[in-house]
Amino acid sequence: MSLNTIAINQRMDKFDNHDSVWLFGYGSLIFKADFPFIERRPACIGGWTRRFWQGSHDHRGTETAPGRVVTLAPEPGGRCHGMAYLVTPEEFAHLDHREKNGYLRLATEMHFEDGGSAEGIVYIATHENEAYLGPASEHDIARQIAGARGPSGPNSEYLLELAKALRDLGKPDPHVFEIERHLATFGIRQPQE
Ligand code: BEZ
């Protein structure tokens, strides 16, 4: 999986002359923001749905046993809830590096849960990237996640932390929660359960 999206993302200069830019997080960014930010606000974006369709061989899996992490799939009328971060444009160099295996920056409108909206950036991995795995049943996704572990830790930890973060936000996601339910049948549960 050698596609490296850093150079492509650095050509996306739409917000380079801004003092600050909104970044929409719908995956690990909801529960782990390992970068400085000015402000964060629960938000959603329209026309997309969260899916465990992107392969991970560098964070939550390996080349031989890739894990699965989230990307966004187009869904007319759909809505994806997450967390928006106001950051300085320099933070995107760090994010481009962290998400270099297939994620591309896309300009999007985001709507804050407490009102108002702003244009900003979201990272999306489409079917055109080499690490893309695509649709599978929630049962099969859970089985793959149960067996994957990478340098960032077990793939199941990522799923469970995301499910907890969405519960804490009050934004249930049927796809994520169904995978969580199947993981429990494999004996993998939230730590406090
Ligand atoms: C996130 O929202 O957590 C995220 C997902 C994919 C790439 C970068 C960030």
XYZ file of C-alpha atoms and ligand atoms in Angstrom:
202
model
C 0.000 0.000 0.000
C 2.358 2.686 -1.169
C -0.009 5.497 -2.118
C 1.171 8.576 -0.272
C -1.311 11.437 -0.258
C 0.925 14.042 1.433
C 1.963 15.773 -1.805
C -1.578 15.798 -3.194
C -2.924 17.307 0.032
C -0.254 20.008 0.105
C -1.510 21.219 -3.279
C -4.856 21.986 -1.611
C -4.122 25.590 -0.686
C -7.683 26.966 -0.409
C -7.260 28.049 3.238
C -3.514 28.772 3.309
C -3.955 32.527 3.718
C -6.479 32.141 6.574
C -5.466 32.707 10.211
C -7.541 29.715 11.294
C -9.464 26.902 9.603
C -12.248 24.561 10.775
C -11.423 20.859 10.577
C -14.261 18.320 10.796
C -13.446 15.103 12.673
C -15.628 12.010 12.430
C -13.228 9.251 13.524
C -10.371 9.219 15.989
C -10.367 13.016 15.946
C -13.550 12.909 18.021
C -11.820 11.216 20.946
C -8.147 11.997 20.341
C -6.998 15.430 19.230
C -3.204 15.185 19.410
C -2.665 18.705 18.087
C -3.237 22.208 19.420
C -6.604 23.754 18.625
C -8.176 27.121 19.300
C -11.707 25.882 19.880
C -13.827 22.781 19.324
C -17.547 22.410 18.724
C -19.823 19.411 18.053
C -20.890 19.631 14.406
C -22.238 17.661 11.464
C -21.823 17.588 7.703
C -24.528 16.746 5.187
C -24.539 14.232 2.323
C -22.153 11.755 3.949
C -22.269 8.720 6.205
C -19.485 7.216 8.378
C -18.292 3.762 7.280
C -15.529 1.334 8.355
C -14.493 0.917 4.748
C -10.871 2.137 4.772
C -8.063 -0.342 5.345
C -5.351 0.420 7.898
C -1.989 -1.306 7.590
C 0.033 1.475 9.245
C -1.995 2.390 12.365
C -4.529 -0.272 13.366
C -3.315 -3.220 11.327
C -0.410 -4.518 9.278
C 0.280 -5.287 5.618
C -0.677 -8.921 6.187
C -3.620 -8.289 8.528
C -5.002 -4.829 7.737
C -7.462 -3.293 10.132
C -10.463 -1.153 9.251
C -10.928 2.521 10.083
C -13.557 5.045 9.135
C -14.032 7.075 6.016
C -17.096 8.871 4.674
C -19.341 7.469 1.961
C -21.652 9.735 -0.038
C -25.285 9.394 1.069
C -27.903 11.742 -0.371
C -29.829 13.235 2.557
C -27.394 11.667 5.027
C -25.707 13.422 7.919
C -22.505 12.595 9.769
C -22.038 13.894 13.316
C -18.618 14.594 14.768
C -16.413 17.279 16.257
C -15.145 20.438 14.553
C -11.773 21.919 15.559
C -10.597 25.435 14.799
C -6.876 25.149 14.029
C -4.126 27.185 12.416
C -3.346 26.170 8.803
C 0.068 24.801 9.923
C -1.690 21.884 11.673
C -2.593 20.387 8.315
C 1.022 19.386 7.646
C 0.865 17.162 10.741
C -2.522 15.745 9.754
C -1.438 15.156 6.137
C 1.436 13.068 7.479
C -0.674 11.147 10.012
C -3.352 10.343 7.414
C -1.008 9.850 4.468
C -2.383 6.483 3.362
C -5.297 7.465 1.218
C -7.048 10.391 2.908
C -7.556 13.547 0.872
C -8.539 16.966 2.104
C -11.959 18.117 0.932
C -13.520 21.531 1.497
C -16.923 21.178 3.159
C -19.609 23.160 4.919
C -20.093 22.092 8.555
C -23.043 22.901 10.797
C -22.426 23.470 14.495
C -24.814 21.745 16.889
C -25.250 25.020 18.806
C -26.036 26.968 15.632
C -24.242 28.515 12.708
C -22.007 26.990 10.080
C -18.584 27.425 8.506
C -16.599 26.136 5.566
C -13.588 24.034 6.456
C -11.755 20.791 5.742
C -12.567 17.119 6.162
C -10.285 14.175 5.285
C -11.929 11.490 3.141
C -10.568 8.210 1.737
C -12.427 7.307 -1.456
C -12.641 4.016 -3.373
C -9.796 5.310 -5.565
C -7.099 4.816 -2.903
C -5.128 1.582 -2.687
C -5.889 0.937 0.973
C -9.661 1.166 0.421
C -11.480 -2.054 1.395
C -15.092 -1.031 0.751
C -18.373 -2.419 2.012
C -18.773 -5.631 4.016
C -21.372 -6.770 6.541
C -21.044 -5.388 10.067
C -20.386 -8.969 11.248
C -17.480 -9.427 8.828
C -16.112 -5.969 9.637
C -16.212 -6.849 13.363
C -14.389 -10.131 12.719
C -11.656 -8.324 10.780
C -11.351 -5.634 13.477
C -11.173 -8.292 16.210
C -8.127 -9.842 14.547
C -6.194 -6.677 13.702
C -3.596 -4.749 15.654
C -1.029 -2.192 14.476
C 1.523 0.301 15.774
C -1.260 2.509 17.196
C -2.826 -0.413 19.076
C -5.636 -2.929 18.662
C -8.170 -2.125 15.947
C -10.950 -3.007 18.437
C -9.750 -0.240 20.784
C -10.316 2.304 17.964
C -13.851 0.978 17.357
C -14.753 0.925 21.053
C -13.368 4.416 21.683
C -15.274 5.794 18.702
C -18.521 4.129 19.830
C -18.082 5.547 23.340
C -17.295 9.033 21.998
C -20.435 8.994 19.828
C -22.504 7.843 22.815
C -21.006 10.628 24.938
C -21.874 13.123 22.188
C -25.456 11.817 22.124
C -25.096 10.925 18.440
C -25.753 7.204 17.969
C -24.428 5.705 14.743
C -26.168 2.429 13.775
C -23.224 1.196 11.646
C -20.685 1.736 14.442
C -22.951 0.385 17.184
C -23.783 -2.737 15.160
C -20.067 -3.510 14.733
C -19.630 -2.915 18.483
C -22.443 -5.410 19.147
C -20.771 -8.059 16.970
C -17.431 -7.439 18.678
C -19.099 -8.252 22.006
C -20.072 -11.659 20.615
C -16.345 -12.236 20.058
C -15.728 -11.314 23.705
C -14.468 -7.775 23.007
C -16.329 -5.164 25.046
C -16.072 -1.653 26.462
C -13.597 -1.741 29.410
C -16.189 -0.897 32.075
C -18.742 -3.554 30.959
C -11.150 11.831 11.739
O -12.115 12.512 11.567
O -10.925 11.339 12.807
C -10.268 11.582 10.602
C -10.570 10.598 9.756
C -9.730 10.359 8.706
C -8.622 11.123 8.508
C -8.352 12.145 9.359
C -9.169 12.378 10.409
